[in-house]
Tab-separated table of C-alpha atoms in Angstrom:
chain	number	residue	atom	x	y	z
A	1024	ASP	CA	-72.468	6.530	86.317
A	1025	GLY	CA	-69.450	8.800	85.940
A	1026	GLY	CA	-66.848	8.930	88.616
A	1027	ILE	CA	-63.298	8.338	89.765
A	1028	THR	CA	-62.048	4.876	90.614
A	1029	GLN	CA	-59.036	4.296	92.811
A	1030	SER	CA	-57.653	0.855	93.323
A	1031	PRO	CA	-56.914	-0.940	95.460
A	1032	LYS	CA	-58.609	0.367	98.597
A	1033	TYR	CA	-55.840	-0.991	100.833
A	1034	LEU	CA	-52.249	-1.611	99.794
A	1035	PHE	CA	-49.391	-3.088	101.767
A	1036	ARG	CA	-45.735	-2.986	100.767
A	1037	LYS	CA	-42.359	-3.664	102.219
A	1038	GLU	CA	-39.950	-0.811	102.708
A	1039	GLY	CA	-37.692	-0.289	99.694
A	1040	GLN	CA	-40.277	-1.333	97.119
A	1041	ASN	CA	-41.885	0.984	94.611
A	1042	VAL	CA	-45.672	0.843	94.443
A	1043	THR	CA	-48.149	2.265	91.935
A	1044	LEU	CA	-51.596	3.554	92.858
A	1045	SER	CA	-54.246	3.517	90.173
A	1046	CYS	CA	-56.671	6.354	89.362
A	1047	GLU	CA	-59.175	6.208	86.506
A	1048	GLN	CA	-61.930	8.706	85.667
A	1049	ASN	CA	-64.762	8.631	83.137
A	1050	LEU	CA	-65.913	12.208	83.696
A	1051	ASN	CA	-64.089	13.564	80.628
A	1052	HIS	CA	-62.139	15.876	82.924
A	1053	ASP	CA	-58.943	17.449	81.653
A	1054	ALA	CA	-57.238	17.999	84.986
A	1055	MET	CA	-56.317	15.352	87.536
A	1056	TYR	CA	-54.642	15.531	90.928
A	1057	TRP	CA	-53.043	13.465	93.641
A	1058	TYR	CA	-53.369	14.456	97.281
A	1059	ARG	CA	-51.882	12.897	100.357
A	1060	GLN	CA	-53.811	12.921	103.645
A	1061	ASP	CA	-52.144	12.534	107.037
A	1062	PRO	CA	-53.794	12.927	110.433
A	1063	GLY	CA	-53.840	16.556	111.550
A	1064	GLN	CA	-52.423	17.876	108.275
A	1065	GLY	CA	-55.347	17.947	105.919
A	1066	LEU	CA	-54.739	17.233	102.246
A	1067	ARG	CA	-51.502	18.138	100.543
A	1068	LEU	CA	-50.984	18.258	96.781
A	1069	ILE	CA	-48.424	15.817	95.374
A	1070	TYR	CA	-48.770	16.186	91.597
A	1071	TYR	CA	-51.312	17.501	89.146
A	1072	SER	CA	-51.895	17.287	85.422
A	1073	GLN	CA	-53.839	19.745	83.297
A	1074	ILE	CA	-53.711	17.794	80.044
A	1075	VAL	CA	-52.420	14.518	78.645
A	1076	ASN	CA	-48.628	14.144	78.588
A	1077	ASP	CA	-48.179	17.090	80.944
A	1078	PHE	CA	-47.900	17.240	84.722
A	1079	GLN	CA	-46.488	19.516	87.413
A	1080	LYS	CA	-45.146	19.036	90.900
A	1081	GLY	CA	-47.304	20.014	93.801
A	1082	ASP	CA	-46.174	20.906	97.300
A	1083	ILE	CA	-44.790	17.514	98.331
A	1084	ALA	CA	-43.615	15.796	95.128
A	1085	GLU	CA	-40.333	14.396	96.454
A	1086	GLY	CA	-40.310	10.605	96.358
A	1087	TYR	CA	-43.277	10.377	93.988
A	1088	SER	CA	-43.690	10.121	90.219
A	1089	VAL	CA	-46.672	10.217	87.871
A	1090	SER	CA	-47.583	9.743	84.227
A	1091	ARG	CA	-50.481	10.968	82.113
A	1092	GLU	CA	-50.524	8.935	78.914
A	1093	LYS	CA	-54.309	8.870	78.682
A	1094	LYS	CA	-56.918	11.436	79.636
A	1095	GLU	CA	-58.697	8.900	81.824
A	1096	SER	CA	-55.715	7.688	83.810
A	1097	PHE	CA	-53.259	9.304	86.222
A	1098	PRO	CA	-51.259	6.659	88.133
A	1099	LEU	CA	-49.052	7.623	91.066
A	1100	THR	CA	-45.850	5.740	91.886
A	1101	VAL	CA	-44.564	5.921	95.435
A	1102	THR	CA	-40.861	5.268	95.169
A	1103	SER	CA	-38.444	3.953	97.751
A	1104	ALA	CA	-37.115	7.515	98.048
A	1105	GLN	CA	-40.290	8.637	99.803
A	1106	LYS	CA	-39.301	8.677	103.476
A	1107	ASN	CA	-42.759	8.367	105.018
A	1108	PRO	CA	-44.997	6.700	102.445
A	1109	THR	CA	-47.649	5.350	104.799
A	1110	ALA	CA	-50.690	7.566	104.262
A	1111	PHE	CA	-54.109	7.865	102.668
A	1112	TYR	CA	-53.935	8.914	99.005
A	1113	LEU	CA	-56.757	10.684	97.208
A	1114	CYS	CA	-57.097	11.209	93.483
A	1115	ALA	CA	-59.289	13.967	92.083
A	1116	SER	CA	-60.311	15.530	88.791
A	1117	SER	CA	-61.864	18.784	87.672
A	1118	SER	CA	-64.048	20.055	84.853
A	1119	PRO	CA	-62.757	21.004	81.430
A	1120	SER	CA	-61.863	24.598	80.671
A	1121	GLY	CA	-64.852	26.682	79.746
A	1122	THR	CA	-67.118	25.364	82.465
A	1123	PRO	CA	-67.832	27.471	85.558
A	1124	ASP	CA	-64.513	27.832	87.269
A	1125	ASN	CA	-65.948	27.427	90.714
A	1126	SER	CA	-66.778	23.819	89.939
A	1127	PRO	CA	-65.545	21.557	92.680
A	1128	LEU	CA	-62.991	18.844	92.548
A	1129	HIS	CA	-64.385	15.337	92.193
A	1130	PHE	CA	-62.631	12.831	94.419
A	1131	GLY	CA	-62.111	9.113	94.329
A	1132	ASN	CA	-62.566	6.933	97.413
A	1133	GLY	CA	-58.883	6.818	98.172
A	1134	THR	CA	-56.165	4.218	98.726
A	1135	ARG	CA	-54.698	3.505	102.131
A	1136	LEU	CA	-51.012	2.615	101.695
A	1137	THR	CA	-49.114	0.953	104.499
A	1138	VAL	CA	-45.381	0.423	104.192
A	1139	THR	CA	-43.579	-1.694	106.782
B	525	ALA	CA	-48.287	31.304	99.500
B	526	GLN	CA	-51.841	30.859	100.599
B	527	THR	CA	-52.574	29.084	103.860
B	528	VAL	CA	-55.761	27.809	105.453
B	529	THR	CA	-56.103	27.296	109.204
B	530	GLN	CA	-58.750	25.386	111.097
B	531	SER	CA	-58.085	25.961	114.769
B	532	GLN	CA	-60.576	23.409	116.119
B	533	PRO	CA	-59.241	19.845	115.718
B	534	GLU	CA	-62.449	18.439	117.241
B	535	MET	CA	-65.955	19.673	117.904
B	536	SER	CA	-69.069	18.025	119.267
B	537	VAL	CA	-72.721	18.989	119.290
B	538	GLN	CA	-76.009	17.552	120.449
B	539	GLU	CA	-78.298	16.243	117.785
B	540	ALA	CA	-80.718	18.940	116.512
B	541	GLU	CA	-78.558	21.771	117.795
B	542	THR	CA	-76.390	24.234	115.864
B	543	VAL	CA	-72.616	24.153	115.561
B	544	THR	CA	-70.119	26.505	113.912
B	545	LEU	CA	-66.762	25.397	112.520
B	546	SER	CA	-64.057	28.028	112.129
B	547	CYS	CA	-61.689	28.648	109.236
B	548	THR	CA	-59.259	31.463	108.530
B	549	TYR	CA	-57.060	31.896	105.504
B	550	ASP	CA	-54.240	34.056	104.341
B	551	THR	CA	-53.944	35.393	100.801
B	552	SER	CA	-52.893	38.521	98.975
B	553	GLU	CA	-55.362	37.883	96.171
B	554	SER	CA	-58.710	39.644	95.961
B	555	ASP	CA	-60.606	37.145	93.830
B	556	TYR	CA	-60.852	33.551	94.936
B	557	TYR	CA	-63.143	30.725	95.994
B	558	LEU	CA	-63.661	29.072	99.341
B	559	PHE	CA	-65.071	25.616	99.946
B	560	TRP	CA	-66.143	23.346	102.761
B	561	TYR	CA	-65.713	19.623	102.159
B	562	LYS	CA	-67.062	16.824	104.330
B	563	GLN	CA	-65.266	13.497	104.754
B	564	PRO	CA	-67.434	10.875	106.498
B	565	PRO	CA	-66.000	7.573	107.790
B	566	SER	CA	-66.188	6.204	104.245
B	567	ARG	CA	-63.444	8.779	103.476
B	568	GLN	CA	-65.235	10.018	100.370
B	569	MET	CA	-64.728	13.779	99.998
B	570	ILE	CA	-68.066	15.530	99.534
B	571	LEU	CA	-68.520	19.197	98.688
B	572	VAL	CA	-70.762	20.875	101.252
B	573	ILE	CA	-70.783	24.502	100.176
B	574	ARG	CA	-68.792	27.039	98.153
B	575	GLN	CA	-68.384	30.821	98.274
B	576	GLU	CA	-67.124	33.225	95.662
B	577	ALA	CA	-65.051	35.995	97.223
B	578	TYR	CA	-66.600	38.660	94.987
B	579	LYS	CA	-70.065	37.880	96.326
B	580	GLN	CA	-71.006	39.641	99.538
B	581	GLN	CA	-73.974	37.365	100.193
B	582	ASN	CA	-73.191	34.367	102.326
B	583	ALA	CA	-73.768	31.004	100.645
B	584	THR	CA	-76.468	28.677	101.975
B	585	GLU	CA	-77.248	25.044	101.199
B	586	ASN	CA	-80.210	23.744	103.193
B	587	ARG	CA	-78.977	23.339	106.800
B	588	PHE	CA	-75.475	24.526	105.931
B	589	SER	CA	-74.510	28.188	105.732
B	590	VAL	CA	-71.327	30.184	105.884
B	591	ASN	CA	-70.267	33.431	107.505
B	592	PHE	CA	-67.802	34.929	105.054
B	593	GLN	CA	-65.861	37.884	106.409
B	594	LYS	CA	-63.508	38.937	103.612
B	595	ALA	CA	-61.682	41.675	105.487
B	596	ALA	CA	-61.035	39.369	108.401
B	597	LYS	CA	-60.231	36.458	106.043
B	598	SER	CA	-62.644	34.268	107.921
B	599	PHE	CA	-64.945	31.586	106.510
B	600	SER	CA	-66.935	29.711	109.147
B	601	LEU	CA	-69.458	26.940	108.513
B	602	LYS	CA	-72.713	26.783	110.452
B	603	ILE	CA	-74.644	23.531	110.601
B	604	SER	CA	-78.204	23.916	111.836
B	605	ASP	CA	-80.398	21.138	113.204
B	606	SER	CA	-77.423	18.778	113.391
B	607	GLN	CA	-78.077	15.196	112.337
B	608	LEU	CA	-76.195	11.996	113.077
B	609	GLY	CA	-75.210	11.819	109.417
B	610	ASP	CA	-73.325	15.100	109.762
B	611	ALA	CA	-70.620	13.371	111.788
B	612	ALA	CA	-67.441	13.641	109.717
B	613	MET	CA	-64.165	15.448	109.175
B	614	TYR	CA	-64.761	18.884	107.712
B	615	PHE	CA	-62.134	20.598	105.590
B	616	CYS	CA	-62.000	24.226	104.609
B	617	ALA	CA	-60.290	24.889	101.264
B	618	TYR	CA	-59.135	27.890	99.228
B	619	ARG	CA	-58.589	28.329	95.510
B	620	ARG	CA	-57.625	31.449	93.645
B	621	ARG	CA	-59.818	32.371	90.705
B	622	MET	CA	-58.509	31.146	87.373
B	623	ILE	CA	-59.905	31.484	83.863
B	624	GLN	CA	-58.782	27.995	83.009
B	625	GLY	CA	-56.360	25.391	84.132
B	626	ALA	CA	-55.901	23.189	87.132
B	627	GLN	CA	-57.790	23.865	90.342
B	628	LYS	CA	-55.105	23.794	92.971
B	629	LEU	CA	-56.907	23.742	96.287
B	630	VAL	CA	-55.213	24.544	99.567
B	631	PHE	CA	-56.799	22.674	102.470
B	632	GLY	CA	-56.965	23.309	106.176
B	633	GLN	CA	-56.056	20.675	108.743
B	634	GLY	CA	-59.634	19.578	109.269
B	635	THR	CA	-62.127	19.552	112.148
B	636	ARG	CA	-63.603	16.284	113.369
B	637	LEU	CA	-67.287	16.793	114.186
B	638	THR	CA	-69.090	14.406	116.523
B	639	ILE	CA	-72.876	14.403	116.869
B	640	ASN	CA	-74.177	13.269	120.256
B	641	PRO	CA	-77.619	11.611	120.171
């Protein structure tokens, strides 16, 4: 079955350490996204990538970095510069160009990051 | 910039009854899409229903329907015959229409829906 896999489900880190969240999709989607979810604030876009080797900052990119070396993978690194890294992180992907452009985002199951 | 507002942080309804979740948005664009997503305790985001702004007819998916008021920039979700499995966070989302490229959705803050047996 096609889908998006995020790992691990729960992640714990000490303050000052960088941490990388994994996101893999086998849907053959061109575009991939990272969202951050905090209580009472909905989902906010961190980074997105439309094609391999290209990515753009979203609304809250400070303290985060990404790479897109393969179509299937879009890892997110939470750096020590991110002031409030504890949150729930969701990865998503969307259909290739040429398909109906009201197609929804497909989401992974998320990673809960706790930094202490 | 576009914004989406859900003014009801929490709602509750008796099982089998009807509940309406509110959503308003702000945009200067005339062509766009609106979505309702459901996030159950598993935290998986599930698309509930979508509406194209150029369509006057309100979208319906089984027990879920919307009241889309374009002039008022309002997009409410009505759940009929509420079931225990409907308990979840519900997010309203906006996306401007694009020929191709990334789908940058703007989400509201969410409404937590509780179903009372």
